[in-house]
PDB file of C-alpha atoms in Angstrom:
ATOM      1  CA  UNK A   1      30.279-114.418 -21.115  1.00  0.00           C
ATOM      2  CA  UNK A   2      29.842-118.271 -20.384  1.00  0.00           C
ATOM      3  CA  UNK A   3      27.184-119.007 -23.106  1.00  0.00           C
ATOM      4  CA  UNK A   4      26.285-122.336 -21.370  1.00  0.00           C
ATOM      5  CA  UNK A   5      25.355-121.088 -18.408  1.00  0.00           C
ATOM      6  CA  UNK A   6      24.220-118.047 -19.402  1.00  0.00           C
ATOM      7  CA  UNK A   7      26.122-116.151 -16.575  1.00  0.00           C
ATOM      8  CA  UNK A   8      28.750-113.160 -17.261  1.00  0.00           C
ATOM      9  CA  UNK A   9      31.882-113.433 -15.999  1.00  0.00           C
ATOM     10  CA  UNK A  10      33.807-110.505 -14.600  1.00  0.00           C
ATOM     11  CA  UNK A  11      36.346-108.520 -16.460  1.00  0.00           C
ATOM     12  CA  UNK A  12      39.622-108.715 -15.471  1.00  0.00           C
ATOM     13  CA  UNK A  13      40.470-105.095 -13.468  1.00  0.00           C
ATOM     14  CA  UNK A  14      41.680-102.376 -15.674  1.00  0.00           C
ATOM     15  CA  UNK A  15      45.221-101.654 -15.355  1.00  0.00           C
ATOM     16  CA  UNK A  16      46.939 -98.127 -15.056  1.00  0.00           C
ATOM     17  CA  UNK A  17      49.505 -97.461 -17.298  1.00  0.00           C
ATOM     18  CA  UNK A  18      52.970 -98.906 -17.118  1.00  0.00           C
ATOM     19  CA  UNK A  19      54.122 -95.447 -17.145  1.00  0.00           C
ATOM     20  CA  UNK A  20      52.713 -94.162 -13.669  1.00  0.00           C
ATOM     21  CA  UNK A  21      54.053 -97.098 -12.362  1.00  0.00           C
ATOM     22  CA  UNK A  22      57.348 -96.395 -13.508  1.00  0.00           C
ATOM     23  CA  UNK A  23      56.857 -93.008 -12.372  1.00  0.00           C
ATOM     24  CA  UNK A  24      55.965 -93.964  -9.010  1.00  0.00           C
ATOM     25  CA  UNK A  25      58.333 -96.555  -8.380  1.00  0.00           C
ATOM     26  CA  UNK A  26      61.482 -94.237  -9.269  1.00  0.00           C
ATOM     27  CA  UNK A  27      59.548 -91.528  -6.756  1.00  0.00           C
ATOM     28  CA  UNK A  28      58.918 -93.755  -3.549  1.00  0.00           C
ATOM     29  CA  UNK A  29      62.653 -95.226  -3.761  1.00  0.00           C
ATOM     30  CA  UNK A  30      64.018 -92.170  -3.996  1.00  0.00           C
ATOM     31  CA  UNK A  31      61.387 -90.248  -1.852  1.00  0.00           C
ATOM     32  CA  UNK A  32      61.847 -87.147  -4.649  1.00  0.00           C
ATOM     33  CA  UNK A  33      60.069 -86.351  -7.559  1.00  0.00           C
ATOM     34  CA  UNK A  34      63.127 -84.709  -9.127  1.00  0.00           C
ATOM     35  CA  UNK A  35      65.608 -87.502  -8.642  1.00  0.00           C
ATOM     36  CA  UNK A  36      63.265 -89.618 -10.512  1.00  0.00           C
ATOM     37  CA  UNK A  37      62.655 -87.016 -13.203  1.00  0.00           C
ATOM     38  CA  UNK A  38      66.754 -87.994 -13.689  1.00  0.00           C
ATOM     39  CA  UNK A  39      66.899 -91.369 -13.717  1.00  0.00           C
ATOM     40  CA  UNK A  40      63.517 -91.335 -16.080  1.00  0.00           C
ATOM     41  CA  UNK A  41      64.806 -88.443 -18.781  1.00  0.00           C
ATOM     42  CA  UNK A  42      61.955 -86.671 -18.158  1.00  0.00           C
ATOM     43  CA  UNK A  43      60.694 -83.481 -16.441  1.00  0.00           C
ATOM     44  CA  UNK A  44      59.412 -83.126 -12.692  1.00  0.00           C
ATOM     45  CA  UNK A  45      56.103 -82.112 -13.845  1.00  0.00           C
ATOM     46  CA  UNK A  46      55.752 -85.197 -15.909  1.00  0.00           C
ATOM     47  CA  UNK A  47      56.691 -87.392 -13.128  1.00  0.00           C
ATOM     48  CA  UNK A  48      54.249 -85.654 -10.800  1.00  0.00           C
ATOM     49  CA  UNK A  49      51.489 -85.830 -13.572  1.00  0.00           C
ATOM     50  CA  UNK A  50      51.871 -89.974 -14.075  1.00  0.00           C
ATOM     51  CA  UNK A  51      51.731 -89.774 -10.122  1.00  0.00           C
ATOM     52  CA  UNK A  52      48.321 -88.264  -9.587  1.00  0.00           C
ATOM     53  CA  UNK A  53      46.946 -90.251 -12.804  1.00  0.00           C
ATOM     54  CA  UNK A  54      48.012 -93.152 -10.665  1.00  0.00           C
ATOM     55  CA  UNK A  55      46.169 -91.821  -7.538  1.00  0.00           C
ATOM     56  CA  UNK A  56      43.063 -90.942  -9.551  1.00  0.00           C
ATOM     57  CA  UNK A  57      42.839 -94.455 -10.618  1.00  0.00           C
ATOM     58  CA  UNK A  58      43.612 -96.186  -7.069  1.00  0.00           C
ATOM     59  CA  UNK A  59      41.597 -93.582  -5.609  1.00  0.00           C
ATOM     60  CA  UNK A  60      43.913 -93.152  -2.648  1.00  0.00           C
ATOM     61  CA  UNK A  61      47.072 -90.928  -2.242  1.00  0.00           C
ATOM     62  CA  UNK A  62      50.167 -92.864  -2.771  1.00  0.00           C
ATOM     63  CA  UNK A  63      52.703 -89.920  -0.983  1.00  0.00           C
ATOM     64  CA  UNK A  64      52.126 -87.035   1.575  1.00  0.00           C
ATOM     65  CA  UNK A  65      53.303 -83.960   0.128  1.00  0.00           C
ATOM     66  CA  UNK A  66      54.865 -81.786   3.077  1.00  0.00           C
ATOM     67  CA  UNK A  67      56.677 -78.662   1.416  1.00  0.00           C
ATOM     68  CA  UNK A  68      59.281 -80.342  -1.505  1.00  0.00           C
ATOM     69  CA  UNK A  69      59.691 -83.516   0.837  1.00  0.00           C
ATOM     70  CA  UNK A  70      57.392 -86.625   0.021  1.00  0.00           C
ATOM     71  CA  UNK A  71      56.695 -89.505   2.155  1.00  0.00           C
ATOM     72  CA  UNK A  72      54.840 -92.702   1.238  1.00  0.00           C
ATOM     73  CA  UNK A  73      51.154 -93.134   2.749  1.00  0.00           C
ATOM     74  CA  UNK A  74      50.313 -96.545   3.864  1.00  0.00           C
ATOM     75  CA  UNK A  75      48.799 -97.643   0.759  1.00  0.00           C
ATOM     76  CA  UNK A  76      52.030 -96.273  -1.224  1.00  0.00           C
ATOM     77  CA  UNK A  77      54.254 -98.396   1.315  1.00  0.00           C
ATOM     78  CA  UNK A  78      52.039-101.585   0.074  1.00  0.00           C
ATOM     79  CA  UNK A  79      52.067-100.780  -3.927  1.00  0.00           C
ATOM     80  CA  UNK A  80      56.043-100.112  -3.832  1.00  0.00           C
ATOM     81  CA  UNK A  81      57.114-104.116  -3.121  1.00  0.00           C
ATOM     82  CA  UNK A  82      54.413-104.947  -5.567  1.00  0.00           C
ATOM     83  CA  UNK A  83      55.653-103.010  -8.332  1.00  0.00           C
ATOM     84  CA  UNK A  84      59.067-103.770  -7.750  1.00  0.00           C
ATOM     85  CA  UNK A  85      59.181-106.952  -7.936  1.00  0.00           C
ATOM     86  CA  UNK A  86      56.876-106.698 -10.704  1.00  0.00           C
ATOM     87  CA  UNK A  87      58.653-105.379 -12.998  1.00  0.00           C
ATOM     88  CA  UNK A  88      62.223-107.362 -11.948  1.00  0.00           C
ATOM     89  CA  UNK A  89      59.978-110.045 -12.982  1.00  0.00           C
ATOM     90  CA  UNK A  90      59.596-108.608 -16.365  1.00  0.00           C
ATOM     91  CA  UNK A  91      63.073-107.598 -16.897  1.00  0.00           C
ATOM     92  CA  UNK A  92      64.168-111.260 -15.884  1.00  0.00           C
ATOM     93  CA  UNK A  93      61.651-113.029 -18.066  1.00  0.00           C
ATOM     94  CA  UNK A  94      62.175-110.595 -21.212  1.00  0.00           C
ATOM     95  CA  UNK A  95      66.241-111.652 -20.455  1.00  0.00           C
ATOM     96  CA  UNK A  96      65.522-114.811 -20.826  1.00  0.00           C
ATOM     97  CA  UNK A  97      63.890-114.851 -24.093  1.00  0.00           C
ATOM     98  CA  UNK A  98      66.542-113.167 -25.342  1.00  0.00           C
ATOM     99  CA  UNK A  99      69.176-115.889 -24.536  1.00  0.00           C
ATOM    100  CA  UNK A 100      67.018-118.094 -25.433  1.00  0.00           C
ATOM    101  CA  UNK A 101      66.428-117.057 -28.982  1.00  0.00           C
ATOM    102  CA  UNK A 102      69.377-118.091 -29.814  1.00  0.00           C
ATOM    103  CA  UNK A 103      69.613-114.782 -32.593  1.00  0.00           C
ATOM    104  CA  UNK A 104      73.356-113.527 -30.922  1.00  0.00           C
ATOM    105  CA  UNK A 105      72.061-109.926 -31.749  1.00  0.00           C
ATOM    106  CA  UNK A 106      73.427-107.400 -28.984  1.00  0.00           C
ATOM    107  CA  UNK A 107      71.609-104.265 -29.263  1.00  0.00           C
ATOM    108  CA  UNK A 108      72.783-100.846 -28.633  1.00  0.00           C
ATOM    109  CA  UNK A 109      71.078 -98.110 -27.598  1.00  0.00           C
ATOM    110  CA  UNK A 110      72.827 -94.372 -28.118  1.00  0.00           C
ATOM    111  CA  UNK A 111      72.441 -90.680 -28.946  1.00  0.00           C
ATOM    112  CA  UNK A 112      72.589 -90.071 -33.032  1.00  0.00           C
ATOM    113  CA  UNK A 113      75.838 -87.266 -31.832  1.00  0.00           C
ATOM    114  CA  UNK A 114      77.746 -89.884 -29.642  1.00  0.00           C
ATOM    115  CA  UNK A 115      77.072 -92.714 -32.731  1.00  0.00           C
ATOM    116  CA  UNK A 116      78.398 -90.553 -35.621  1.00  0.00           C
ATOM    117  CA  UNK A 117      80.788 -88.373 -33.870  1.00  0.00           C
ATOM    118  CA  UNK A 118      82.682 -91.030 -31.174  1.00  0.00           C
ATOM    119  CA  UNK A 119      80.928 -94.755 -32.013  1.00  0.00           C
ATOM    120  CA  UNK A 120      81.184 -94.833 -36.008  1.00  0.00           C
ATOM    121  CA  UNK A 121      85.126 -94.486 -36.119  1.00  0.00           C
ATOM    122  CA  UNK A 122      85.356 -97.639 -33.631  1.00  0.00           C
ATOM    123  CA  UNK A 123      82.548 -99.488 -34.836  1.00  0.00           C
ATOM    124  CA  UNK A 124      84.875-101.896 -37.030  1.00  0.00           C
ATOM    125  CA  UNK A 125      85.967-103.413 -33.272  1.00  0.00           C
ATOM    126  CA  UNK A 126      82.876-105.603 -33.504  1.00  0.00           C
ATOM    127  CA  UNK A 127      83.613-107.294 -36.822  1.00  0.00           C
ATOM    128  CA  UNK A 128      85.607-109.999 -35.265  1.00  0.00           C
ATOM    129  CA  UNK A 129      83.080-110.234 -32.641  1.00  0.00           C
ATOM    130  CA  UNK A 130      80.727-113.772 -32.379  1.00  0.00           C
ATOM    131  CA  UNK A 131      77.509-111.509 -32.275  1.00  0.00           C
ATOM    132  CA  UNK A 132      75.763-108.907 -34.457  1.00  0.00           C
ATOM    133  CA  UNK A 133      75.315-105.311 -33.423  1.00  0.00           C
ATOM    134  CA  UNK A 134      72.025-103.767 -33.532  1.00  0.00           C
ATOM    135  CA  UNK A 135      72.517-100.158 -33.112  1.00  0.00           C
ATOM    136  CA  UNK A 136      69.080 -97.330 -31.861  1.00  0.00           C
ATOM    137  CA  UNK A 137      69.740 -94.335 -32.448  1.00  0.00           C
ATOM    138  CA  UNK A 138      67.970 -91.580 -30.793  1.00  0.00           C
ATOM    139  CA  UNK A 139      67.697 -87.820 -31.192  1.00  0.00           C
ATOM    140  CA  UNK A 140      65.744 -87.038 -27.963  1.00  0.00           C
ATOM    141  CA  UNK A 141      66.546 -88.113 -24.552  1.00  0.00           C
ATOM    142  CA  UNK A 142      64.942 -91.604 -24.148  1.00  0.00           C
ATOM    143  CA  UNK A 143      64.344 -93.549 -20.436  1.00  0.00           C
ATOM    144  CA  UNK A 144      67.171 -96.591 -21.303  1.00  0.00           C
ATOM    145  CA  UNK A 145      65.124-100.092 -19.935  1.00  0.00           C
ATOM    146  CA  UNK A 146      66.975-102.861 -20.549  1.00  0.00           C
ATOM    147  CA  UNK A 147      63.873-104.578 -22.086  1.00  0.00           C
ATOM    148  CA  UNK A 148      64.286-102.353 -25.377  1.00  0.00           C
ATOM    149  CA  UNK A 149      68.287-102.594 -25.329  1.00  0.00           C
ATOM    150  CA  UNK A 150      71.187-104.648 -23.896  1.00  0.00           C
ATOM    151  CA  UNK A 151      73.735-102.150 -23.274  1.00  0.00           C
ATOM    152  CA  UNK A 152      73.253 -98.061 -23.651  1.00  0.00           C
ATOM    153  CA  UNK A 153      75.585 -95.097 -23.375  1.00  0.00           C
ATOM    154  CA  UNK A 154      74.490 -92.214 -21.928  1.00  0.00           C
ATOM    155  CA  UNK A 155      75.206 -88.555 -19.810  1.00  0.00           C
ATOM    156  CA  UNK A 156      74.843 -89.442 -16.577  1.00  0.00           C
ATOM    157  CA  UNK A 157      74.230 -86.012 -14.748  1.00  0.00           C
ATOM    158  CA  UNK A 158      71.839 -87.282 -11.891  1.00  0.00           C
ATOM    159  CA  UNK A 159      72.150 -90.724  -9.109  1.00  0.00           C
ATOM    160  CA  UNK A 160      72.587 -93.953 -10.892  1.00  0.00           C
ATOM    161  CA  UNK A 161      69.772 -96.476 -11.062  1.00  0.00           C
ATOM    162  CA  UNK A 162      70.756 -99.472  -8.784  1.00  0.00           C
ATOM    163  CA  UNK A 163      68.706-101.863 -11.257  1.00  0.00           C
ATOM    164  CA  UNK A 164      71.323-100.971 -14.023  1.00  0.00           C
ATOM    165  CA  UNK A 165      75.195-101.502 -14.322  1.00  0.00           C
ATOM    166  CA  UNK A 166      77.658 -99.167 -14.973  1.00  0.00           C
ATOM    167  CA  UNK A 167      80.974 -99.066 -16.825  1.00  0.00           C
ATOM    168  CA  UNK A 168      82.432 -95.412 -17.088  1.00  0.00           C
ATOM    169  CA  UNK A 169      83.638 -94.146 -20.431  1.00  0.00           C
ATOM    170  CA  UNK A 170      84.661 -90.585 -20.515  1.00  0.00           C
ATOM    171  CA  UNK A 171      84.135 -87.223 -18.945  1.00  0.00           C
ATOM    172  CA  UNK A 172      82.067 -84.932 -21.209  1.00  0.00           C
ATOM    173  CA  UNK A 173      84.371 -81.952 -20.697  1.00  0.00           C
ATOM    174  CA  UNK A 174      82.947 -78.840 -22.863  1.00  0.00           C
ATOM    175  CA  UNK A 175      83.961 -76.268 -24.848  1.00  0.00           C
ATOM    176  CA  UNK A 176      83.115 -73.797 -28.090  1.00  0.00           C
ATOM    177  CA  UNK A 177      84.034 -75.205 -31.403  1.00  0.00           C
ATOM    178  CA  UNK A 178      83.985 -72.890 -34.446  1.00  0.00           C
ATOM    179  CA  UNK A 179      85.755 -73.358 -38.108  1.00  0.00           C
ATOM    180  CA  UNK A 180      89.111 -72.297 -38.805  1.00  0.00           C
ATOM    181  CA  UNK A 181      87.711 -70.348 -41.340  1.00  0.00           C
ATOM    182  CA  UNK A 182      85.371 -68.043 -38.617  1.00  0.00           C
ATOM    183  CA  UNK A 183      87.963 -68.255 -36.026  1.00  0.00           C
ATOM    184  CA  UNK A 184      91.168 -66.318 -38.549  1.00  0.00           C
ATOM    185  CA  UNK A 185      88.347 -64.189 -40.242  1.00  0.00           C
ATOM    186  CA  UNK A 186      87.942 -60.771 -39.092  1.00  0.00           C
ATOM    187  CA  UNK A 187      85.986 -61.000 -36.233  1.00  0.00           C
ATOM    188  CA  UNK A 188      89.140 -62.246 -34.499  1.00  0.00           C
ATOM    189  CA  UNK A 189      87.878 -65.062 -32.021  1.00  0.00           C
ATOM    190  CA  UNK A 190      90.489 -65.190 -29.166  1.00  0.00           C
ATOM    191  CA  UNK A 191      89.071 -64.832 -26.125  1.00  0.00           C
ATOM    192  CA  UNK A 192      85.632 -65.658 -24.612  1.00  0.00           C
ATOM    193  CA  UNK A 193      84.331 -62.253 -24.490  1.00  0.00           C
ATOM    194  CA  UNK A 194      85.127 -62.388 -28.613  1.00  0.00           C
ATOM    195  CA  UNK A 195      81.911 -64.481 -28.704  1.00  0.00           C
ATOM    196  CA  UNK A 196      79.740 -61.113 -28.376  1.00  0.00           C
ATOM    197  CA  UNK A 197      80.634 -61.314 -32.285  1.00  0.00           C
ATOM    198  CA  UNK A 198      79.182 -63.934 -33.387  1.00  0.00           C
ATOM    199  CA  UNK A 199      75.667 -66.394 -33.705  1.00  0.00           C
ATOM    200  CA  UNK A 200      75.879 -69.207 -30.683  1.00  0.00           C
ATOM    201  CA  UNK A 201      74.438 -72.694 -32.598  1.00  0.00           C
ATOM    202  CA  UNK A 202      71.790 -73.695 -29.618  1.00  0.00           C
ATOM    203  CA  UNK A 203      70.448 -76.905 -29.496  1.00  0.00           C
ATOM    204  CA  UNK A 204      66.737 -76.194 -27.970  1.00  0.00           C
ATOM    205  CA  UNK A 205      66.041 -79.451 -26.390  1.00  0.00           C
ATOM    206  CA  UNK A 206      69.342 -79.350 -24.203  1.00  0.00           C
ATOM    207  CA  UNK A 207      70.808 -75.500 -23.718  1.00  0.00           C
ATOM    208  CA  UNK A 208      72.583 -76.363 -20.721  1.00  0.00           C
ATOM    209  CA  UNK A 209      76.149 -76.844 -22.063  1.00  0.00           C
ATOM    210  CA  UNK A 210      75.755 -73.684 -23.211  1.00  0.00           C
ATOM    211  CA  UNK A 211      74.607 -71.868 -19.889  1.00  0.00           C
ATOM    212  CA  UNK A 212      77.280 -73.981 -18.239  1.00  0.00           C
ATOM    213  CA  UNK A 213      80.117 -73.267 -20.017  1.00  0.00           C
ATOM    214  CA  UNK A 214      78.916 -69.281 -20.765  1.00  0.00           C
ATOM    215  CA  UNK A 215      78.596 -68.952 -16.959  1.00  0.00           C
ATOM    216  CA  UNK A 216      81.797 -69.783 -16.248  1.00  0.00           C
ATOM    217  CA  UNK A 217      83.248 -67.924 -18.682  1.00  0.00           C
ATOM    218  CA  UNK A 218      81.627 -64.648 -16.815  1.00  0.00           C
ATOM    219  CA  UNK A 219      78.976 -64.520 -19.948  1.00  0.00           C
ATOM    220  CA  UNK A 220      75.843 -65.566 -18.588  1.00  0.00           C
ATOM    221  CA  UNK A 221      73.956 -62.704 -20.727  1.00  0.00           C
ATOM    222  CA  UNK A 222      74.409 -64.351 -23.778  1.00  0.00           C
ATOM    223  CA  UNK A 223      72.678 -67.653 -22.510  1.00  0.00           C
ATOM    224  CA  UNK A 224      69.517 -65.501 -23.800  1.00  0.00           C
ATOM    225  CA  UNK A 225      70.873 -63.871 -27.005  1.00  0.00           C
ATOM    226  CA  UNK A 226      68.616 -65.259 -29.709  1.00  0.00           C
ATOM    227  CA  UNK A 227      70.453 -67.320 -32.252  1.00  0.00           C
ATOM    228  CA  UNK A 228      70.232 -70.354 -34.560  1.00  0.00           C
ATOM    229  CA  UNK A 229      68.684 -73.790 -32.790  1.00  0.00           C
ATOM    230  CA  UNK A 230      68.749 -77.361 -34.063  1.00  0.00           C
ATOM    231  CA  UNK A 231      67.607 -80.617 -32.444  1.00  0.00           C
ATOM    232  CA  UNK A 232      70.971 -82.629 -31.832  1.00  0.00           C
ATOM    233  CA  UNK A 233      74.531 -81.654 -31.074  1.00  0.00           C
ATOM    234  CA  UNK A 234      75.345 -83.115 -33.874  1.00  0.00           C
ATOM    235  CA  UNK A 235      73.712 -80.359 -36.509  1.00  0.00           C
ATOM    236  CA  UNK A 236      74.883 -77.710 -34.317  1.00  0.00           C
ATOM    237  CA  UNK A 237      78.405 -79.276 -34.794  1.00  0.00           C
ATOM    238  CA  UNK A 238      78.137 -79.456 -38.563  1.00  0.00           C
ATOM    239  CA  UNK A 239      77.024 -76.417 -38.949  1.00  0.00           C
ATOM    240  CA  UNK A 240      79.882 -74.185 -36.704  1.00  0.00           C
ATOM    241  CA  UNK A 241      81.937 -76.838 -39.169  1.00  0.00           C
ATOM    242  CA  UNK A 242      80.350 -75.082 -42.345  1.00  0.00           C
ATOM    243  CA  UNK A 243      81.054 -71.452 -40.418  1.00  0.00           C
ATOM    244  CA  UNK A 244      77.777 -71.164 -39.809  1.00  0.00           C
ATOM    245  CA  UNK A 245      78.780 -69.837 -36.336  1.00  0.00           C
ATOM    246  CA  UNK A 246      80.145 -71.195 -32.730  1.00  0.00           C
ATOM    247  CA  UNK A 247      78.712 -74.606 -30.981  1.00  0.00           C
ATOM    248  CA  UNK A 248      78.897 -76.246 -27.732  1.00  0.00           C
ATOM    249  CA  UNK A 249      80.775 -79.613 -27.806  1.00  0.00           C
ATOM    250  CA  UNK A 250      83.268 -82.223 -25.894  1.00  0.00           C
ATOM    251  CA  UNK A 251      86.416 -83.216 -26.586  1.00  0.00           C
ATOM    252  CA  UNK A 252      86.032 -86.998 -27.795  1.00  0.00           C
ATOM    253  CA  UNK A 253      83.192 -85.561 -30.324  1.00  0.00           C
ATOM    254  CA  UNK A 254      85.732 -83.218 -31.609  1.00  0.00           C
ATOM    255  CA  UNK A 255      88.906 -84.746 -31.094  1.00  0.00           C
ATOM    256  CA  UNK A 256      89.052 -85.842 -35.158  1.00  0.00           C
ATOM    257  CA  UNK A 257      88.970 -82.806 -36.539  1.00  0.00           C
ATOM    258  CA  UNK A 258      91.144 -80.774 -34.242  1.00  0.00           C
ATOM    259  CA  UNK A 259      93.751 -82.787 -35.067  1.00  0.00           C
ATOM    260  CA  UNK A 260      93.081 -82.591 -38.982  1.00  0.00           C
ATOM    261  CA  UNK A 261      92.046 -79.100 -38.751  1.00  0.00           C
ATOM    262  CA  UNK A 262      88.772 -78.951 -40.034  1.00  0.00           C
TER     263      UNK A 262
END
C-alpha cells in the first residue's frame, strides 16, 4: 500500500511452482512425458501431475494429448522460450556467484553405494588438489541441477540432457553377489537356477537389476518371490556380505572384495 497516497498497489502475479516448470520444459523439448520422467528421476505420473497443476494455474492447455503423442498448443509454443531461457539465466547467474566467492569448494553430488563402495577408496586423489571437496550423498534418486552441485555421477539409463556435460566412467555390468560362506555351504550355489534356494536381498526403490539380470537368466518367476528389501544397494550388499542371502551388484562396487575374498 502507498500510505501517502492512500492508493494500493498491485501484487506482483503469483508464480507456479518451479517444479511444473521444470516439468514442462523437459516435456515440450522432448515432446514425451516419459523421456522427461528420465532426465527428471521421477515417474510419468508425476511429470504429468506438475503439467496439469501448471495448466490449472495458466488456465490454458499447454500440450494436445493425441493417443501417447503430445504436441505443444500455441500458448505452450510461447511459455517454452520463456522458460528456457529463464532458467539458463539462473544457472548462469548462480555460476557466477560461485566463482565469485572465491571459497574453491567443488561439490559433489553421488549415490551413498557408488561413494562408499567405488568413490571412498579413490577419494585420497583430491588431497593434492587446490580445492576442497564437498561431497552429497543421496539414498534416493535425486534430479542432478547444477545449481545444488558442480559435478554428479550418476546411471544414465534414459537420453542425456543437452544442458549438462558428460564424461563416461564405467558400464554398470550386473551380477549376483553372495558370501563365500553361503556360496560353499550346503545349498551348493553353482548355477542360476541354484538361486531357487535361497532369499534374493531386493532393494524396493530400484528392483530392476534384479528383473534384468533374473530375466536373462530364464528366471523371471522369482522377480516376485517375496524376500528381504532395503533402501540402497549398498545394505543389500552388506548384508549378502554377512550371508544374509544373494544381492544384485556391478563389478566396480564389488571388485575389492572379490579379489580379497570376502
Amino acid at each position: 500500500m502507498n500510505m501517502e497516497k492512500g492508493t494500493i498497489s498491485p501484487s506482483p502475479e503469483r508464480l507456479p511452482p518451479l517444479a511444473s516448470l521444470r516439468c514442462f520444459e523437459a516435456a515440450a523439448r522432448h515432446l514425451n512425458f516419459g523421456a522427461a520422467a528420465i532426465e527428471l528421476c521421477v515417474t510419468r505420473s508425476a511429470v504429468s501431475h506438475q503439467i496439469r497443476q501448471l495448466e490449472q494455474h495458466l488456465r490454458t492447455a499447454l500440450f494436445w494429448r493425441r493417443g501417447r503423442s503430445v504436441h505443444l498448443t500455441p500458448a505452450g509454443k510461447l511459455l517454452l522460450p520463456i522458460v528456457r531461457d529463464s532458467f539458463e539465466q539462473i544457472r548462469q547467474g548462480l555460476r557466477l556467484i560461485r566463482q565469485t566467492s572465491g571459497h574453491g569448494d567443488l561439490t559433489l553430488r553421488v549415490y551413498i553405494t557408488v561413494a562408499v563402495r567405488w568413490l571412498m577408496p579413490r577419494l585420497h586423489r583430491f588431497t593434492a588438489a587446490d580445492f576442497s571437496l564437498r561431497l552429497l550423498s543421496s539414498v534416493m534418486a535425486w534430479d542432478f541441477d547444477d545449481d545444488q552441485a558442480d559435478l554428479g555421477m550418476i546411471y544414465l539409463r534414459g537420453p542425456q540432457n543437452p544442458r549438462l556435460h558428460y564424461r563416461f566412467l564405467f558400464r554398470s555390468l550386473i551380477f549376483p553377489v553372495c558370501s563365500p560362506a553361503l556360496q560353499q555351504g550346503g545349498l551348493g550355489l553353482r548355477q542360476p537356477a541354484d538361486l531357487t534356494n535361497v532369499k534374493l536381498l531386493r532393494v524396493y526403490t530400484d528392483e530392476d537389476n534384479w528383473r534384468a539380470w533374473l530375466d536373462a537368466a530364464q528366471l523371471p518367476q522369482l522377480a516376485e518371490r517375496p524376500g528381504p528389501q532395503v533402501d540402497t544397494y549398498l545394505l543389500a550388499y552388506e548384508a549378502a556380505a554377512e550371508g544374509q542371502g544373494v544381492a544384485i551388484t556391478s563389478g566396480p562396487f564389488a571388485a575389492q572384495d572379490l579379489v580379497s575374498g570376502r
